[in-house]
Amino acid sequence: MTAAPRSAVSDHTAAVGRRITRDSLWLSSGYAVTSLSGFVFWMLAAVWIPQTQLGLEASALSIIMAAAALASNGPGSALVVMLPMGGPAAWSVLRRAYAVTAALGAAAGLAAGGLVAVVLRPGLPGVVTVVGVMVCTVAWALFNVQTQALAGAADARGTLIVNGSANLVKLALLALLALAVPGMPHPLVTATIVPAAMAIAVGAFALVPRALRREQALRPSTRTWDAPTARAFGLFTVQNAVAVGVVMCAGLSLSFIVTALSSPAEGAVFAIAYQFSVALDLVGVSVATALAKSAAADFDPSAGLAGAYTRTVFLVVGALGVAATVATPVLFLIAGQDYSPLYGMAVVGALALASLIRPGYDIWSALSRARHRVRPVLWSNLLYVSILFGVVLLLVPTLGALGAALAMVCGVCALAAVGAVGLRRVRDLPARAFDSKGVAA
């Protein structure tokens, strides 16, 4: 009598697992293209651009990306878990997410522009610097949202198209600016932001709408934008902007902080080494994003697979981290005599260790956010940021880039402890109250 129901449950769990794996692989492919091209981008920049200039440009770019992460993560996370609602509600969520991202990007960009003007002193009038940084921040924030919108609209493979094309154009543009127009100011920022702005048009007007129409045809829905949906969107956006955006902002701003507290040369070393960390972290991020989308609709089977995915990410990140650390001396030799191979290896090794420690936390955090339980993630991330910046202030003035890398290890140890405890109890994670339309009340 119970064999059929058990078989049905097992088949459903297997289907959920296949969907999570498929989405993870597509997201990983898109992120891999971004990481690989980003790494090549920075290595070429190290060869073509003097170290001090590279450090200053990397610092400006890092504060732009940090401000954009703070602006985009809240509405982007809302897209991952709310676009599966379908119907007119999904289109309303998408439009509001774009608008909120642009508004937050403008506000964060103004603050970032002020920091660049005061700390880095780029040689341009203050107003020009502030406005330029603000425009770049809005563009990068909207570019970030594309990936999350495509994931929420069940078109994870679209991230490969968006990220791949943008990064290929970025490499070509850097080569053009560095070799054919060597006197042009800010080649790194220009080569990064211009392709992102082009990709926004492709994603916002073609790929994301197509994905939403396809999902509506497969899973028709009549859900509309109403007060509970608006309340859920607002709450989820604010909580995730603080809970997750602050952490991303902290990590991405470290090149700027290293330059400010140590020197542009140390900022350049950290900017290059940090690309390894980004690549390793994106392995867990892709799995966590796919898991969050799946858990929003099928929590129990998704939560049951959390342990297996955590172990898989741990093994993959471990293998890649060892390879990156071993390869660093050769790559820093290519970069030039200004870059110490053994010092670079130490920085990359510390960053790889930080990436290895955190997968369990990323998986637990994704499941918590899928349950609209953001407050525990918020407090955990604030603990991480407090530890990170406390150690940064102690170590970076004397150890430079290595001090920042060790600070990340210290902060991530706290997250690992939270993730380990959270994953043990993940099946008991309560959901917030939902209304009759399946929207968090």
Coordinates of N, CA and C in Angstrom, one line a residue, residues 28-254:
S28 N 27.1 27.6 -13.3 CA 28.6 27.5 -13.1 C 29.3 27.8 -14.5
S29 N 28.7 27.4 -15.6 CA 29.3 27.6 -16.9 C 29.4 29.1 -17.1
G30 N 28.3 29.8 -16.8 CA 28.3 31.3 -17.0 C 29.3 31.9 -16.1
Y31 N 29.3 31.5 -14.8 CA 30.3 32.1 -13.9 C 31.7 31.7 -14.3
A32 N 31.9 30.5 -14.8 CA 33.2 30.0 -15.2 C 33.8 30.9 -16.3
V33 N 32.9 31.2 -17.2 CA 33.4 32.1 -18.3 C 33.7 33.5 -17.7
T34 N 32.9 34.0 -16.8 CA 33.2 35.3 -16.2 C 34.5 35.2 -15.4
S35 N 34.7 34.1 -14.7 CA 35.9 34.0 -13.8 C 37.2 33.9 -14.7
L36 N 37.1 33.0 -15.7 CA 38.3 32.8 -16.6 C 38.6 34.0 -17.3
S37 N 37.6 34.7 -17.9 CA 37.9 35.9 -18.7 C 38.4 37.0 -17.7
G38 N 37.8 37.0 -16.5 CA 38.2 38.0 -15.5 C 39.7 37.8 -15.1
F39 N 40.1 36.6 -15.0 CA 41.4 36.3 -14.6 C 42.4 36.7 -15.7
V40 N 42.0 36.3 -17.0 CA 42.9 36.7 -18.1 C 42.9 38.2 -18.2
F41 N 41.8 38.9 -18.0 CA 41.7 40.3 -18.0 C 42.7 40.9 -17.1
W42 N 42.8 40.4 -15.8 CA 43.7 41.0 -14.8 C 45.1 40.7 -15.1
M43 N 45.4 39.5 -15.6 CA 46.8 39.2 -15.9 C 47.3 40.0 -17.1
L44 N 46.5 40.2 -18.1 CA 46.9 41.1 -19.2 C 47.1 42.5 -18.7
A45 N 46.2 43.0 -17.8 CA 46.3 44.3 -17.3 C 47.6 44.5 -16.5
A46 N 48.0 43.4 -15.7 CA 49.2 43.4 -15.0 C 50.4 43.5 -15.9
V47 N 50.3 42.9 -17.1 CA 51.5 43.0 -18.1 C 51.5 44.3 -18.8
W48 N 50.3 44.9 -19.1 CA 50.3 46.1 -19.9 C 50.3 47.4 -19.1
I49 N 49.8 47.3 -17.9 CA 49.7 48.6 -17.1 C 50.6 48.6 -15.9
P50 N 51.3 49.7 -15.7 CA 52.2 49.8 -14.5 C 51.5 49.5 -13.2
Q51 N 52.3 48.9 -12.3 CA 51.6 48.3 -11.1 C 50.9 49.4 -10.3
T52 N 51.5 50.6 -10.1 CA 50.8 51.6 -9.3 C 49.5 52.1 -9.9
Q53 N 49.6 52.3 -11.3 CA 48.4 52.7 -12.0 C 47.3 51.6 -11.9
L54 N 47.8 50.3 -12.0 CA 46.8 49.2 -11.9 C 46.2 49.2 -10.5
G55 N 47.0 49.4 -9.5 CA 46.4 49.4 -8.1 C 45.4 50.5 -7.9
L56 N 45.6 51.6 -8.5 CA 44.6 52.7 -8.3 C 43.3 52.4 -9.1
E57 N 43.5 51.9 -10.3 CA 42.3 51.6 -11.2 C 41.6 50.4 -10.5
A58 N 42.3 49.4 -10.1 CA 41.6 48.3 -9.4 C 40.9 48.7 -8.2
S59 N 41.4 49.7 -7.5 CA 40.7 50.2 -6.3 C 39.4 50.9 -6.7
A60 N 39.5 51.7 -7.7 CA 38.3 52.4 -8.2 C 37.2 51.4 -8.6
L61 N 37.7 50.4 -9.4 CA 36.8 49.4 -9.9 C 36.2 48.5 -8.8
S62 N 37.0 48.3 -7.7 CA 36.5 47.4 -6.6 C 35.4 48.2 -5.8
I63 N 35.5 49.5 -5.7 CA 34.5 50.2 -4.9 C 33.2 50.4 -5.7
I64 N 33.4 50.4 -7.1 CA 32.2 50.5 -7.9 C 31.5 49.1 -7.8
M65 N 32.2 48.0 -7.9 CA 31.6 46.7 -7.8 C 31.0 46.5 -6.5
A66 N 31.6 47.0 -5.4 CA 31.1 46.8 -4.1 C 29.8 47.5 -3.9
A67 N 29.7 48.8 -4.4 CA 28.5 49.6 -4.3 C 27.4 48.9 -5.2
A68 N 27.8 48.4 -6.3 CA 26.8 47.7 -7.2 C 26.2 46.4 -6.5
A69 N 27.1 45.7 -5.8 CA 26.7 44.5 -5.1 C 25.7 44.8 -4.0
L70 N 25.9 45.9 -3.3 CA 25.0 46.3 -2.3 C 23.6 46.7 -2.9
A71 N 23.7 47.3 -4.1 CA 22.4 47.8 -4.7 C 21.6 46.6 -5.3
S72 N 22.3 45.6 -5.9 CA 21.7 44.7 -6.7 C 21.3 43.4 -6.0
N73 N 21.9 43.1 -4.9 CA 21.7 41.7 -4.3 C 20.3 41.6 -3.7
G74 N 19.8 42.6 -3.1 CA 18.4 42.5 -2.5 C 17.4 42.3 -3.6
P75 N 17.2 43.2 -4.5 CA 16.2 42.9 -5.6 C 16.5 41.7 -6.4
G76 N 17.8 41.4 -6.6 CA 18.2 40.2 -7.4 C 17.8 38.9 -6.7
S77 N 18.0 38.9 -5.4 CA 17.6 37.7 -4.6 C 16.1 37.5 -4.6
A78 N 15.4 38.6 -4.6 CA 13.9 38.6 -4.7 C 13.5 38.0 -6.0
L79 N 14.2 38.3 -7.1 CA 13.8 37.7 -8.4 C 14.0 36.2 -8.4
V80 N 15.0 35.7 -7.7 CA 15.3 34.3 -7.7 C 14.1 33.5 -7.1
V81 N 13.6 34.0 -6.0 CA 12.6 33.3 -5.3 C 11.1 33.7 -5.6
M82 N 11.0 34.8 -6.3 CA 9.6 35.3 -6.6 C 9.2 35.2 -8.0
L83 N 10.1 35.2 -9.0 CA 9.7 35.0 -10.4 C 9.0 33.7 -10.6
P84 N 9.4 32.6 -9.9 CA 8.6 31.4 -10.1 C 7.1 31.4 -9.8
M85 N 6.7 32.5 -9.2 CA 5.2 32.7 -9.1 C 4.5 32.7 -10.4
G86 N 5.2 33.3 -11.4 CA 4.5 33.3 -12.7 C 3.4 34.4 -12.8
G87 N 2.8 34.4 -14.0 CA 1.7 35.3 -14.2 C 2.1 36.8 -14.2
P88 N 1.1 37.7 -14.2 CA 1.4 39.1 -14.1 C 2.2 39.5 -13.0
A89 N 2.2 38.7 -11.9 CA 3.0 39.1 -10.7 C 4.5 39.0 -11.0
A90 N 4.9 38.0 -11.8 CA 6.3 37.9 -12.1 C 6.8 39.1 -12.9
W91 N 6.0 39.6 -13.9 CA 6.4 40.8 -14.6 C 6.4 42.0 -13.7
S92 N 5.5 42.1 -12.8 CA 5.6 43.2 -11.9 C 6.8 43.2 -11.0
V93 N 7.1 42.0 -10.5 CA 8.3 41.9 -9.7 C 9.6 42.2 -10.5
L94 N 9.6 41.8 -11.7 CA 10.8 42.1 -12.6 C 11.0 43.6 -12.8
R95 N 9.9 44.3 -13.2 CA 10.0 45.7 -13.4 C 10.4 46.5 -12.1
R96 N 9.8 46.1 -11.0 CA 10.2 46.8 -9.8 C 11.6 46.5 -9.3
A97 N 12.1 45.3 -9.6 CA 13.5 44.9 -9.3 C 14.5 45.8 -10.1
Y98 N 14.2 46.0 -11.3 CA 15.0 46.8 -12.2 C 15.0 48.3 -11.6
A99 N 13.8 48.8 -11.3 CA 13.7 50.1 -10.8 C 14.4 50.3 -9.5
V100 N 14.2 49.4 -8.6 CA 14.9 49.5 -7.3 C 16.4 49.4 -7.4
T101 N 16.8 48.5 -8.2 CA 18.3 48.3 -8.4 C 18.9 49.6 -9.0
A102 N 18.3 50.2 -9.9 CA 18.8 51.5 -10.5 C 18.8 52.6 -9.4
A103 N 17.8 52.7 -8.6 CA 17.7 53.7 -7.6 C 18.8 53.5 -6.5
L104 N 18.9 52.3 -6.1 CA 19.9 51.9 -5.0 C 21.3 52.1 -5.6
G105 N 21.5 51.7 -6.9 CA 22.8 51.9 -7.5 C 23.2 53.3 -7.6
A106 N 22.2 54.2 -7.9 CA 22.5 55.6 -8.0 C 23.0 56.2 -6.6
A107 N 22.2 55.8 -5.5 CA 22.6 56.2 -4.2 C 23.9 55.7 -3.7
A108 N 24.1 54.4 -3.9 CA 25.4 53.8 -3.5 C 26.5 54.3 -4.4
G109 N 26.3 54.6 -5.6 CA 27.3 55.1 -6.5 C 27.7 56.5 -6.1
L110 N 26.8 57.3 -5.6 CA 27.2 58.7 -5.2 C 28.2 58.6 -4.0
A111 N 27.9 57.7 -3.1 CA 28.8 57.5 -1.9 C 30.1 56.9 -2.4
A112 N 30.1 56.0 -3.3 CA 31.3 55.4 -3.8 C 32.1 56.4 -4.6
G113 N 31.5 57.3 -5.3 CA 32.2 58.4 -6.1 C 32.8 59.3 -5.1
G114 N 32.2 59.6 -4.0 CA 32.8 60.5 -3.0 C 34.1 59.9 -2.4
L115 N 34.1 58.6 -2.2 CA 35.3 57.9 -1.6 C 36.4 57.9 -2.7
V116 N 36.1 57.6 -3.9 CA 37.1 57.6 -5.0 C 37.7 59.0 -5.1
A117 N 36.9 60.1 -5.1 CA 37.4 61.4 -5.3 C 38.3 61.8 -4.1
V118 N 37.9 61.4 -2.9 CA 38.7 61.9 -1.7 C 39.9 61.0 -1.5
V119 N 39.8 59.7 -1.6 CA 40.9 58.8 -1.2 C 41.9 58.6 -2.4
L120 N 41.4 58.3 -3.6 CA 42.2 58.0 -4.7 C 42.7 59.2 -5.5
R121 N 41.9 60.3 -5.5 CA 42.3 61.5 -6.1 C 42.7 61.3 -7.6
P122 N 41.7 60.9 -8.4 CA 42.1 60.5 -9.8 C 42.5 61.6 -10.8
G123 N 42.5 62.8 -10.3 CA 43.0 63.9 -11.2 C 41.9 64.6 -12.0
L124 N 40.6 64.1 -11.8 CA 39.5 64.7 -12.5 C 38.8 65.6 -11.5
P125 N 38.0 66.6 -12.0 CA 37.1 67.4 -11.1 C 36.2 66.5 -10.3
G126 N 36.0 66.9 -9.0 CA 35.3 66.0 -8.1 C 33.9 65.6 -8.6
V127 N 33.2 66.6 -9.2 CA 31.8 66.3 -9.7 C 31.9 65.3 -10.8
V128 N 32.9 65.4 -11.7 CA 33.0 64.4 -12.8 C 33.3 63.0 -12.2
T129 N 34.1 63.0 -11.3 CA 34.4 61.6 -10.7 C 33.2 61.0 -10.0
V130 N 32.5 61.8 -9.2 CA 31.3 61.3 -8.5 C 30.2 60.8 -9.5
V131 N 30.0 61.6 -10.5 CA 28.9 61.3 -11.5 C 29.4 60.1 -12.3
G132 N 30.6 60.0 -12.7 CA 31.1 58.9 -13.5 C 31.0 57.6 -12.7
V133 N 31.4 57.6 -11.4 CA 31.3 56.4 -10.6 C 29.9 56.0 -10.4
M134 N 29.0 57.0 -10.2 CA 27.6 56.7 -10.0 C 27.0 56.0 -11.3
V135 N 27.3 56.5 -12.5 CA 26.8 55.8 -13.7 C 27.4 54.4 -13.8
C136 N 28.6 54.2 -13.5 CA 29.3 52.9 -13.6 C 28.6 52.0 -12.6
T137 N 28.3 52.5 -11.4 CA 27.7 51.6 -10.4 C 26.3 51.1 -10.8
V138 N 25.5 52.1 -11.4 CA 24.2 51.7 -11.8 C 24.3 50.6 -12.9
A139 N 25.2 50.8 -13.9 CA 25.3 49.9 -15.0 C 25.7 48.5 -14.4
W140 N 26.7 48.4 -13.5 CA 27.2 47.1 -13.0 C 26.1 46.5 -12.2
A141 N 25.3 47.3 -11.4 CA 24.3 46.7 -10.6 C 23.2 46.0 -11.5
L142 N 22.8 46.7 -12.5 CA 21.8 46.1 -13.5 C 22.4 44.9 -14.2
F143 N 23.6 44.9 -14.5 CA 24.3 43.7 -15.1 C 24.2 42.5 -14.1
N144 N 24.5 42.8 -12.8 CA 24.4 41.7 -11.8 C 23.0 41.1 -11.7
V145 N 22.0 42.0 -11.8 CA 20.6 41.5 -11.7 C 20.2 40.6 -12.8
Q146 N 20.9 40.7 -14.0 CA 20.5 39.9 -15.2 C 20.7 38.4 -14.8
T147 N 21.8 38.0 -14.2 CA 22.0 36.6 -13.9 C 20.9 36.1 -12.9
Q148 N 20.6 36.9 -11.9 CA 19.6 36.4 -11.0 C 18.2 36.4 -11.6
A149 N 17.9 37.3 -12.5 CA 16.6 37.3 -13.2 C 16.5 36.1 -14.1
L150 N 17.6 35.7 -14.8 CA 17.5 34.5 -15.7 C 17.4 33.3 -14.8
A151 N 18.1 33.2 -13.7 CA 17.9 32.1 -12.8 C 16.5 31.9 -12.3
G152 N 15.9 33.0 -11.9 CA 14.5 33.0 -11.4 C 13.5 32.7 -12.4
A153 N 13.8 33.0 -13.7 CA 12.9 32.7 -14.8 C 13.2 31.4 -15.5
A154 N 14.0 30.5 -14.8 CA 14.3 29.2 -15.2 C 15.1 29.2 -16.6
D155 N 16.0 30.1 -16.8 CA 16.8 30.1 -18.0 C 18.3 30.3 -17.5
A156 N 18.7 29.4 -16.7 CA 20.1 29.5 -16.2 C 21.1 29.5 -17.4
R157 N 20.8 28.8 -18.5 CA 21.7 28.8 -19.6 C 21.9 30.1 -20.2
G158 N 20.9 31.0 -20.0 CA 21.0 32.4 -20.5 C 22.2 33.1 -19.9
T159 N 22.6 32.8 -18.7 CA 23.7 33.4 -18.0 C 25.0 33.2 -18.8
L160 N 25.1 32.1 -19.4 CA 26.3 31.8 -20.2 C 26.4 32.7 -21.4
I161 N 25.2 33.0 -22.0 CA 25.2 33.9 -23.2 C 25.5 35.3 -22.7
V162 N 24.9 35.8 -21.7 CA 25.1 37.2 -21.2 C 26.5 37.4 -20.7
N163 N 26.9 36.5 -19.8 CA 28.3 36.7 -19.2 C 29.4 36.4 -20.2
G164 N 29.2 35.4 -21.0 CA 30.2 35.0 -22.0 C 30.4 36.1 -23.0
S165 N 29.4 36.6 -23.6 CA 29.5 37.7 -24.6 C 30.1 39.0 -24.0
A166 N 29.6 39.3 -22.8 CA 30.1 40.6 -22.2 C 31.6 40.5 -21.8
N167 N 32.1 39.3 -21.4 CA 33.5 39.2 -21.0 C 34.4 39.0 -22.2
L168 N 33.9 38.5 -23.3 CA 34.7 38.4 -24.5 C 34.9 39.9 -25.0
V169 N 33.9 40.6 -25.0 CA 34.0 42.0 -25.4 C 34.9 42.8 -24.5
K170 N 34.8 42.5 -23.2 CA 35.7 43.2 -22.2 C 37.2 42.9 -22.5
L171 N 37.5 41.7 -22.8 CA 38.9 41.4 -23.2 C 39.4 42.1 -24.4
A172 N 38.5 42.1 -25.4 CA 38.9 42.8 -26.7 C 39.0 44.3 -26.5
L173 N 38.2 44.9 -25.7 CA 38.2 46.3 -25.4 C 39.4 46.7 -24.6
L174 N 39.8 45.8 -23.7 CA 41.0 46.1 -22.9 C 42.3 46.1 -23.8
A175 N 42.3 45.1 -24.7 CA 43.5 45.1 -25.6 C 43.5 46.3 -26.5
L176 N 42.3 46.7 -27.0 CA 42.3 47.9 -27.8 C 42.7 49.2 -27.1
L177 N 42.2 49.3 -25.9 CA 42.6 50.5 -25.1 C 44.0 50.5 -24.7
A178 N 44.6 49.4 -24.3 CA 45.9 49.3 -23.7 C 47.0 49.4 -24.8
L179 N 46.7 48.8 -26.0 CA 47.7 48.8 -27.1 C 47.5 49.8 -28.1
A180 N 46.2 50.0 -28.6 CA 46.0 51.0 -29.7 C 45.8 52.4 -29.2
V181 N 45.2 52.6 -27.9 CA 45.0 53.9 -27.4 C 45.6 54.0 -26.0
P182 N 46.9 53.9 -25.9 CA 47.6 53.7 -24.6 C 47.4 55.0 -23.7
G183 N 47.1 56.1 -24.3 CA 47.0 57.3 -23.4 C 45.6 57.5 -22.9
M184 N 44.7 56.7 -23.2 CA 43.3 56.8 -22.7 C 43.2 56.5 -21.2
P185 N 42.6 57.5 -20.4 CA 42.6 57.2 -19.0 C 41.6 56.1 -18.6
H186 N 41.8 55.5 -17.5 CA 40.9 54.5 -16.9 C 40.5 53.4 -17.9
P187 N 41.5 52.7 -18.5 CA 41.1 51.6 -19.4 C 40.4 50.4 -18.7
L188 N 40.8 50.1 -17.5 CA 40.2 49.0 -16.8 C 38.7 49.2 -16.6
V189 N 38.3 50.4 -16.1 CA 36.9 50.7 -15.8 C 36.1 50.8 -17.1
T190 N 36.7 51.4 -18.1 CA 36.0 51.5 -19.4 C 35.7 50.1 -20.0
A191 N 36.8 49.3 -20.0 CA 36.7 48.0 -20.6 C 35.7 47.1 -19.8
T192 N 35.5 47.3 -18.5 CA 34.6 46.5 -17.7 C 33.1 47.0 -17.9
I193 N 32.9 48.3 -17.8 CA 31.5 48.8 -17.7 C 30.8 48.8 -19.1
V194 N 31.5 49.2 -20.2 CA 30.9 49.3 -21.5 C 30.3 48.0 -21.9
P195 N 31.0 46.8 -21.9 CA 30.3 45.6 -22.3 C 29.2 45.2 -21.4
A196 N 29.3 45.5 -20.1 CA 28.2 45.3 -19.2 C 26.9 46.0 -19.6
A197 N 27.1 47.3 -19.9 CA 25.9 48.1 -20.4 C 25.3 47.5 -21.6
M198 N 26.1 47.0 -22.5 CA 25.6 46.3 -23.7 C 24.8 45.1 -23.4
A199 N 25.3 44.3 -22.4 CA 24.6 43.1 -22.0 C 23.3 43.3 -21.3
I200 N 23.2 44.5 -20.6 CA 21.9 44.8 -20.0 C 20.8 44.9 -21.0
A201 N 21.1 45.5 -22.1 CA 20.1 45.7 -23.2 C 19.6 44.3 -23.7
V202 N 20.6 43.4 -23.9 CA 20.3 42.1 -24.4 C 19.4 41.3 -23.4
G203 N 19.8 41.3 -22.1 CA 19.1 40.6 -21.1 C 17.8 41.1 -20.8
A204 N 17.7 42.4 -20.6 CA 16.4 43.0 -20.2 C 15.4 43.0 -21.2
F205 N 15.7 43.2 -22.5 CA 14.8 43.3 -23.6 C 14.6 42.0 -24.4
A206 N 15.4 41.0 -24.2 CA 15.3 39.8 -25.0 C 15.3 38.6 -24.2
L207 N 16.4 38.3 -23.5 CA 16.5 37.0 -22.8 C 15.5 36.8 -21.7
V208 N 15.4 37.7 -20.8 CA 14.6 37.6 -19.6 C 13.1 37.5 -20.0
P209 N 12.6 38.5 -20.8 CA 11.2 38.4 -21.3 C 10.9 37.1 -22.0
R210 N 11.8 36.6 -22.8 CA 11.6 35.3 -23.5 C 11.4 34.2 -22.5
A211 N 12.3 34.2 -21.5 CA 12.2 33.1 -20.4 C 10.9 33.2 -19.7
L212 N 10.5 34.4 -19.3 CA 9.2 34.5 -18.6 C 8.0 34.0 -19.4
R213 N 8.0 34.3 -20.7 CA 6.9 33.9 -21.5 C 6.9 32.4 -21.7
R214 N 8.1 31.8 -21.8 CA 8.2 30.3 -21.9 C 7.7 29.6 -20.6
E215 N 8.1 30.2 -19.5 CA 7.6 29.6 -18.2 C 6.1 29.7 -18.0
Q216 N 5.6 30.9 -18.5 CA 4.1 31.0 -18.4 C 3.4 30.0 -19.3
A217 N 4.0 29.7 -20.4 CA 3.4 28.7 -21.3 C 3.4 27.3 -20.7
L218 N 4.5 27.0 -20.0 CA 4.7 25.7 -19.4 C 3.9 25.6 -18.1
R219 N 3.8 26.7 -17.3 CA 3.1 26.6 -16.0 C 2.3 27.9 -15.9
P220 N 1.1 27.8 -16.6 CA 0.2 29.0 -16.6 C -0.1 29.4 -15.2
S221 N -0.1 30.7 -15.0 CA -0.5 31.3 -13.6 C -1.2 32.6 -13.8
T222 N -2.1 32.9 -12.9 CA -2.9 34.1 -12.9 C -2.6 35.0 -11.8
R223 N -1.5 34.7 -11.1 CA -1.1 35.6 -9.9 C -0.9 37.0 -10.3
T224 N -1.4 37.9 -9.6 CA -1.2 39.3 -9.9 C -0.5 40.0 -8.7
W225 N 0.0 41.2 -9.0 CA 0.7 42.0 -8.0 C -0.4 42.6 -7.0
D226 N -0.2 42.2 -5.8 CA -1.2 42.7 -4.8 C -0.4 43.1 -3.5
A227 N -1.1 43.5 -2.5 CA -0.5 44.0 -1.2 C 0.4 42.9 -0.6
P228 N 0.0 41.7 -0.5 CA 0.9 40.7 0.1 C 2.2 40.5 -0.7
T229 N 2.0 40.5 -2.0 CA 3.2 40.3 -2.9 C 4.1 41.5 -2.8
A230 N 3.6 42.7 -2.7 CA 4.4 43.9 -2.6 C 5.1 43.9 -1.2
R231 N 4.4 43.5 -0.2 CA 5.0 43.4 1.1 C 6.2 42.4 1.2
A232 N 6.0 41.3 0.5 CA 7.0 40.2 0.5 C 8.2 40.7 -0.3
F233 N 8.0 41.4 -1.4 CA 9.1 41.9 -2.3 C 9.9 42.9 -1.5
G234 N 9.2 43.9 -0.8 CA 9.9 44.9 -0.1 C 10.7 44.3 1.0
L235 N 10.1 43.4 1.8 CA 10.8 42.8 2.9 C 12.0 42.0 2.5
F236 N 11.8 41.2 1.5 CA 12.9 40.4 1.0 C 14.0 41.2 0.4
T237 N 13.7 42.3 -0.3 CA 14.7 43.1 -0.9 C 15.5 43.8 0.2
V238 N 14.9 44.4 1.2 CA 15.6 45.1 2.2 C 16.5 44.1 3.0
Q239 N 15.9 43.0 3.4 CA 16.6 42.1 4.3 C 17.8 41.5 3.5
N240 N 17.6 41.1 2.3 CA 18.8 40.5 1.5 C 19.8 41.6 1.2
A241 N 19.4 42.8 0.9 CA 20.4 43.9 0.6 C 21.3 44.0 1.8
V242 N 20.8 43.9 3.0 CA 21.6 44.1 4.2 C 22.3 42.7 4.5
A243 N 21.6 41.6 4.5 CA 22.1 40.3 4.9 C 23.2 39.8 4.0
V244 N 23.0 39.9 2.7 CA 24.0 39.4 1.7 C 24.7 40.4 1.0
G245 N 24.1 41.5 0.6 CA 24.7 42.6 -0.1 C 25.9 43.2 0.7
V246 N 25.7 43.3 2.0 CA 26.8 43.9 2.8 C 28.0 43.0 2.8
V247 N 27.9 41.7 2.8 CA 29.0 40.8 2.7 C 29.7 40.9 1.4
M248 N 29.0 40.9 0.3 CA 29.6 41.0 -1.0 C 30.3 42.4 -1.1
C249 N 29.6 43.4 -0.6 CA 30.2 44.7 -0.7 C 31.6 44.8 0.1
A250 N 31.6 44.1 1.2 CA 32.8 44.1 2.0 C 33.9 43.4 1.3
G251 N 33.7 42.2 0.7 CA 34.7 41.5 0.0 C 35.2 42.2 -1.3
L252 N 34.3 42.8 -2.0 CA 34.6 43.5 -3.3 C 35.4 44.8 -3.0
S253 N 35.2 45.4 -1.9 CA 35.8 46.6 -1.6 C 37.2 46.5 -1.0
L254 N 37.7 45.3 -0.8 CA 39.0 45.1 -0.1 C 40.2 45.6 -0.9

